[in-house]
Coordinates of C-alpha atoms in Angstrom, one line a residue:
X766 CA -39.7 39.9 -13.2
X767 CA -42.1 37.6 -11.3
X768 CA -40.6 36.5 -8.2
X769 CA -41.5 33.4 -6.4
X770 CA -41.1 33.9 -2.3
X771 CA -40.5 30.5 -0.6
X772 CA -42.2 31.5 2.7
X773 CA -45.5 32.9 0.9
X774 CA -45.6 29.1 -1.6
X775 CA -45.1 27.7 2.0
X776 CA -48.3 29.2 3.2
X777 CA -50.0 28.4 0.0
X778 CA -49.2 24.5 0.3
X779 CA -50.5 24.0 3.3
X780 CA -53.8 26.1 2.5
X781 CA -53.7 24.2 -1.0
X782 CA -53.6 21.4 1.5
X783 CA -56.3 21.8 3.4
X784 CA -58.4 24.0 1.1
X785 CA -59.2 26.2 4.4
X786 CA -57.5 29.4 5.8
X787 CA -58.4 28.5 9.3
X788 CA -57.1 25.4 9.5
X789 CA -54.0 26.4 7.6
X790 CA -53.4 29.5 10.3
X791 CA -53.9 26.7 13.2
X792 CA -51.4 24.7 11.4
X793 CA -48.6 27.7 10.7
X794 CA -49.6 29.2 13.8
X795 CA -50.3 32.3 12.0
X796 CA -53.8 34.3 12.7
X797 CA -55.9 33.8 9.5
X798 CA -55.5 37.1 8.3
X799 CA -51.2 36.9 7.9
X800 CA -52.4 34.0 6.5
X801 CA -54.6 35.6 4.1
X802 CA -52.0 38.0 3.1
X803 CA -49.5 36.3 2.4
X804 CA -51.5 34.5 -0.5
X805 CA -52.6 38.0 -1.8
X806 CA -48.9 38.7 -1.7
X807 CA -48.1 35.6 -4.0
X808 CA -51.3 35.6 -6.3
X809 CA -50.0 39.9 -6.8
X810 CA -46.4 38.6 -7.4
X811 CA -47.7 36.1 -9.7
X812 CA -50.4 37.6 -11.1
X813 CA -52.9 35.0 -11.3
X814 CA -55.9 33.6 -8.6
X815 CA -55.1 30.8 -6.6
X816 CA -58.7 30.2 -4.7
X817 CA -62.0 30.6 -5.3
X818 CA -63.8 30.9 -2.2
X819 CA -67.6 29.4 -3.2
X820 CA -70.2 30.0 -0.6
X821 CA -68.4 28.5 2.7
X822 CA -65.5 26.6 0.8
X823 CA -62.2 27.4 -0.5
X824 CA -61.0 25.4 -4.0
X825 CA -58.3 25.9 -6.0
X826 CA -58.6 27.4 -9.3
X827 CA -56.9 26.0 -12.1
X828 CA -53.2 28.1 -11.8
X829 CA -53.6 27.0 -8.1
X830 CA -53.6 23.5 -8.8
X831 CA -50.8 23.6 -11.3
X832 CA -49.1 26.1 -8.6
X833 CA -49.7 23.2 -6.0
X834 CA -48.2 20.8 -8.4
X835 CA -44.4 22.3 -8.7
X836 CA -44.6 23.5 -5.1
X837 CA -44.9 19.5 -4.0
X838 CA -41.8 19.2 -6.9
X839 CA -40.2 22.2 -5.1
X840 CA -40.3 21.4 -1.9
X841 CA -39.4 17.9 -2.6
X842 CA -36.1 18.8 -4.1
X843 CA -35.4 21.3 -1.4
X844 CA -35.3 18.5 1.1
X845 CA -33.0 16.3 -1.5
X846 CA -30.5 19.4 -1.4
X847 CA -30.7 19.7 2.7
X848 CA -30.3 15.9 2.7
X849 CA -27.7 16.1 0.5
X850 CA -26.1 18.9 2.1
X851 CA -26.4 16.7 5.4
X852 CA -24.9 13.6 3.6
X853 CA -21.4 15.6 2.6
X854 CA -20.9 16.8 6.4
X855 CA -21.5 12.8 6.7
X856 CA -18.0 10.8 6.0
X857 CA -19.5 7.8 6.5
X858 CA -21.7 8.6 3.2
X859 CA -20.6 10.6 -0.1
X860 CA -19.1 10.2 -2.9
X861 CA -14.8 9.7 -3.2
X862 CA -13.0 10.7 -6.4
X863 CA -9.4 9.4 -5.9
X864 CA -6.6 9.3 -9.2
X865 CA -3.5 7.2 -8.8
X866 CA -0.7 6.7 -11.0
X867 CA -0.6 3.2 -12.7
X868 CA 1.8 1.3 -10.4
X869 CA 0.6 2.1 -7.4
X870 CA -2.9 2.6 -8.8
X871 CA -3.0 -1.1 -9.4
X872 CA -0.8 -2.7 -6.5
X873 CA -0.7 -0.2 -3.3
X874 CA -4.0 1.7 -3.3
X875 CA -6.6 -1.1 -4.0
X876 CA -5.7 -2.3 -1.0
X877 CA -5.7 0.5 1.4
X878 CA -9.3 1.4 -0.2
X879 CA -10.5 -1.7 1.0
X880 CA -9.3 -0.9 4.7
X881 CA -11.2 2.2 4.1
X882 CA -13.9 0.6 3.3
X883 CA -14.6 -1.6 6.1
X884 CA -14.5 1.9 7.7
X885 CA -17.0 3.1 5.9
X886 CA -18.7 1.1 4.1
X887 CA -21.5 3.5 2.2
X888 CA -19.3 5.5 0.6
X889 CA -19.0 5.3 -2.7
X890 CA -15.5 5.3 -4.1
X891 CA -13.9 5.8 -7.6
X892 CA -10.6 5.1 -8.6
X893 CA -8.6 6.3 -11.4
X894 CA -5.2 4.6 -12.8
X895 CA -3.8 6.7 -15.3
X896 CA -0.3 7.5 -16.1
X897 CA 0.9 10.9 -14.5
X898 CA 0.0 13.1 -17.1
X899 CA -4.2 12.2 -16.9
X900 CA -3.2 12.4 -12.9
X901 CA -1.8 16.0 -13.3
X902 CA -5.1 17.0 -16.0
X903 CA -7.6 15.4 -13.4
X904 CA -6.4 17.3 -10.4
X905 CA -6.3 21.1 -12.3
X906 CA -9.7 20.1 -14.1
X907 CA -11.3 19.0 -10.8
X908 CA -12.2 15.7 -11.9
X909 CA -10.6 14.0 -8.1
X910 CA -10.5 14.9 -4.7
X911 CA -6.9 13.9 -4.3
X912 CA -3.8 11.5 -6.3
X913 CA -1.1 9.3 -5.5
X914 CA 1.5 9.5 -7.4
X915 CA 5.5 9.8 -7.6
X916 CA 6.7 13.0 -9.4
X917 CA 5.0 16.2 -7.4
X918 CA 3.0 18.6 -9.9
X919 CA 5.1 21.6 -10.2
X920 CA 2.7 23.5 -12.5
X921 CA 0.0 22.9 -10.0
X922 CA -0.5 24.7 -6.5
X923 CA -0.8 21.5 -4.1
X924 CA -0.6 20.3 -0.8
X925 CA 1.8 17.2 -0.8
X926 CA 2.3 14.6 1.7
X927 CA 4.6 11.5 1.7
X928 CA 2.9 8.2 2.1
X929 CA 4.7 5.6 0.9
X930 CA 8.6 4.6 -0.2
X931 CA 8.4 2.7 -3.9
X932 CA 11.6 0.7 -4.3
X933 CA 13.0 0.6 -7.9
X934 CA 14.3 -3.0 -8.7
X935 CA 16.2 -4.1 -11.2
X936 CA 14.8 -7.4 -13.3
X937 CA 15.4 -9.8 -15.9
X938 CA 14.6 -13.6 -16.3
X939 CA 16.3 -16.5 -14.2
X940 CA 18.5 -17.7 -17.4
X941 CA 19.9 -13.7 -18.3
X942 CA 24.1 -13.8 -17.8
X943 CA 23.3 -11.7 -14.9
X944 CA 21.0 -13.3 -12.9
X945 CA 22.3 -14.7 -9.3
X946 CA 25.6 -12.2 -9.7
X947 CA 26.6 -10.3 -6.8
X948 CA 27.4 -6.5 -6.7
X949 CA 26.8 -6.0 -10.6
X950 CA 29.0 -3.6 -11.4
X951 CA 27.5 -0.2 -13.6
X952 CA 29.7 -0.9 -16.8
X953 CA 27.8 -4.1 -17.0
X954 CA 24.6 -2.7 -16.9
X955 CA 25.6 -0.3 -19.6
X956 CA 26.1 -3.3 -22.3
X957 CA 22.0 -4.2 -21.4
X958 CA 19.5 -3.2 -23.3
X959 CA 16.8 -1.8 -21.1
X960 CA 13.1 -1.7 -21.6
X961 CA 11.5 1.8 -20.7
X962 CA 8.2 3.2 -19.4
X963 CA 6.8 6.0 -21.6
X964 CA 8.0 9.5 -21.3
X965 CA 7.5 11.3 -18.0
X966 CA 7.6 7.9 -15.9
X967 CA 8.8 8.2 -12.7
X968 CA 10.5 5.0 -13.2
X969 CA 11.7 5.8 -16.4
X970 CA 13.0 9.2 -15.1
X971 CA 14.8 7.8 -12.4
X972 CA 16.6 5.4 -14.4
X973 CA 17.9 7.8 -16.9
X974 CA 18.9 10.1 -14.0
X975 CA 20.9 7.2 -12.5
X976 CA 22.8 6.3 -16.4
X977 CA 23.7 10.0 -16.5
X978 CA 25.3 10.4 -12.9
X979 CA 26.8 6.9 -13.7
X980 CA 28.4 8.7 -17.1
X981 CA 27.2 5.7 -19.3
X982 CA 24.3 5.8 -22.6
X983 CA 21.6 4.1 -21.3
X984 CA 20.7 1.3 -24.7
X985 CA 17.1 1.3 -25.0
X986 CA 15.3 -1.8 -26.3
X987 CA 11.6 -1.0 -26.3
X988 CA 9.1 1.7 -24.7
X989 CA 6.0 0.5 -23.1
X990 CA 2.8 1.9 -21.5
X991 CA 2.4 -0.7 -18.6
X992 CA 3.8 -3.0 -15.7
X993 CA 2.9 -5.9 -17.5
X994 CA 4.1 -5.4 -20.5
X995 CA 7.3 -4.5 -19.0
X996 CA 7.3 -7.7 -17.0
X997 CA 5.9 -9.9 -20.3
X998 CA 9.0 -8.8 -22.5
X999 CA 11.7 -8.9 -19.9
X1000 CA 10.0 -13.2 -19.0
X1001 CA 10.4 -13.2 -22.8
X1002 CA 14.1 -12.0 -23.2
X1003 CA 14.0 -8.9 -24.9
X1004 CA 15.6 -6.7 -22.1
X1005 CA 16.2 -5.9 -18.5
X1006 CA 13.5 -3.1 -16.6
X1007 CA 14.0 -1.2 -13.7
X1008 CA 10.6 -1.3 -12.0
X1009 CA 8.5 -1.0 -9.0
X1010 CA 9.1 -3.8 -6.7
X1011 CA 5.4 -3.9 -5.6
X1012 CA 4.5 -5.0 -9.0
X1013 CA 6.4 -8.4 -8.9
X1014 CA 5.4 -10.3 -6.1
X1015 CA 3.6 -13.2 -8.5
X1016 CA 6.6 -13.2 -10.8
X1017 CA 9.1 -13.9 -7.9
X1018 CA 7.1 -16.1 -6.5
X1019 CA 6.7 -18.0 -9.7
X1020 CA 10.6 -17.9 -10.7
X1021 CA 9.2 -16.0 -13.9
X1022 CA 11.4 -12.8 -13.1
X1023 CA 14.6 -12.3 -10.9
X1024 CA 16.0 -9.2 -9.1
X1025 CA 19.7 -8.1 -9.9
X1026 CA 21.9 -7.1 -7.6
X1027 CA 23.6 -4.1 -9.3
X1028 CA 25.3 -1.1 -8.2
X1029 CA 23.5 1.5 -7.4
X1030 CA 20.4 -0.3 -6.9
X1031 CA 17.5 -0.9 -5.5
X1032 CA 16.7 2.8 -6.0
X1033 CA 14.2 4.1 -3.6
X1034 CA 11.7 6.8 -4.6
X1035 CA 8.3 7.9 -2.7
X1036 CA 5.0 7.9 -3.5
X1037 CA 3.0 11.0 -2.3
X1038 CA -0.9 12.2 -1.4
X1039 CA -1.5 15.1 -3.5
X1040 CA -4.9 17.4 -4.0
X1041 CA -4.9 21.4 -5.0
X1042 CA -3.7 23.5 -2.2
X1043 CA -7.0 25.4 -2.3
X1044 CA -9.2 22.2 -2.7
X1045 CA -12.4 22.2 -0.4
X1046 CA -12.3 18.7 0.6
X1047 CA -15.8 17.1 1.9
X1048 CA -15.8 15.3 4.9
X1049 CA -15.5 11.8 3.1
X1050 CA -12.4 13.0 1.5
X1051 CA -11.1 14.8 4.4
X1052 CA -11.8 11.3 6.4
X1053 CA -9.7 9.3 3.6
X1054 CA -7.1 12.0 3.6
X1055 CA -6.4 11.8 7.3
X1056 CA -6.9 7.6 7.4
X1057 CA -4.5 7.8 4.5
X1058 CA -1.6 9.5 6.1
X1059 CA -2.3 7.8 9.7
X1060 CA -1.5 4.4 7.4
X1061 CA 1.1 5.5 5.5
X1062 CA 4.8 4.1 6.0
X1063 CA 6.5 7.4 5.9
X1064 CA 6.0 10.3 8.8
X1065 CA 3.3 12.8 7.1
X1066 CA 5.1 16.0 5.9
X1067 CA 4.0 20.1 5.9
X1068 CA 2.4 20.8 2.7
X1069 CA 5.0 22.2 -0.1

């Protein structure tokens, strides 16, 4: 097999360059003859001529020109890799893959990306919001650097981190029997019907958990796939959520939604920084990584 030496195509360029051995031995720094052999040593290797020496003058023949051609193409994407390879030791440049689950995907994380940001503003950042099964498929397939999310990845080696607590509230609209009582007790609850996240939910796993240790059947009304579809049908009447109290700032605010005051609730959960265990961050990720747990509202843990 042919084999193409990078030193020896070096040599040839710049004697492609200046169509002259002399002038391309003062310009390597080479005596004219190492120059000379190491085109004989490509021309062998390739088997083709790559000058024509005509009376006092050196020209290409046609397999040196094409030969010059893709070594200008070589050489060009040679220095796009080193750039490259520059840029990813770079935080302040690179590319950031980041998956979050959908509640704090679309209320918590926007937000602290734009305070990373203003750090760094030429990096370019994507965010994924996808419910935790996505999350858990994006982080073994490699598809982001890191996730936020609630429920740790069991089936996955990973480094996890605390960032941030997620208070579960309880809601339903300003005219529900409920709304304004004090100290709800948990039989009460159980004659609600509840509106539920889809399976594998934090939220919805959390409430379930807190029916059983209760001892009452949790009545379910409707499953949903989203915050505000939770928080549309529970304005509407058709049920009482638990959800993230992050997610209903506007609807407070707006005397849309009210939060009841039950027994054994608020329920407080965290949400976490996870990436695989064995995941070679680049610098921009290790940058986000470190700015992420500096800023989060819960001391940063070992990883599990």
């Amino acid at each position: 097999m042919h084999q193409l030496n990078l030193h020896r195509l070096a040599t040839f360029q710049v004697v492609a360059k200046h169509c002259s051995y002399s002038r391309a031995a003062e310009e390597l720094h080479f005596s004219q003859p190492a120059v000379s052999a190491q085109i004989r040593l490509l021309e062998n290797s390739l088997g083709v001529r790559l000058f024509d020496k005509i009376g006092h003058k050196t020209h290409l023949t046609p397999a040196g020109e094409e030969l010059y051609r893709y070594s200008e193409k070589i050489f060009a994407l040679i220095d796009e890799t080193i750039e490259t390879m520059d840029t990813l030791r770079n935080p302040h440049y690179g590319h950031l893959r980041v998956g979050a689950d959908t509640t704090v995907g679309t209320y918590v994380v926007p937000r602290v990306l734009g305070k990373f940001r203003q750090l760094y503003p030429n990096v370019e950042i994507t965010l994924e919001v996808v419910n935790r099964g996505y999350l858990v498929d994006d982080l073994s397939q490699n598809r982001v650097d890191m996730v936020i999310m609630g429920k740790i990845p069991t089936e996955l080696p990973a480094f996890v981190a605390p960032f941030a607590p997620n208070e579960l509230v309880l809601i339903a609209p300003p005219t529900h029997r409920l709304a304004g009582c004090k100290r709800i007790p948990f039989a009460e609850l159980a004659r609600e019907h509840f509106l539920l996240r889809e399976v594998g939910s934090g939220t919805r796993s959390a409430l379930e958990q807190a029916f059983q240790n209760a001892g009452y059947p949790l009545l379910v009304s409707m499953q949903m796939g989203n915050n505000s579809a939770i928080k549309q049908s529970v304005a509407a009447g058709l049920g009482i959520a638990l959800i993230s109290r992050v997610a209903i700032d506007i609807e407070l605010e707006t005397n849309r939604l009210v939060i009841l005051d039950a027994e054994g609730f608020p329920i407080t959960l965290q949400w976490r920084l996870v990436h695989l265990k064995d995941k070679n961050l680049s610098a921009t990720a290790r940058a986000f990584k470190n700015f992420l747990l500096q800023n989060s509202e819960i001391p940063p843990a070992l990883s599990t």
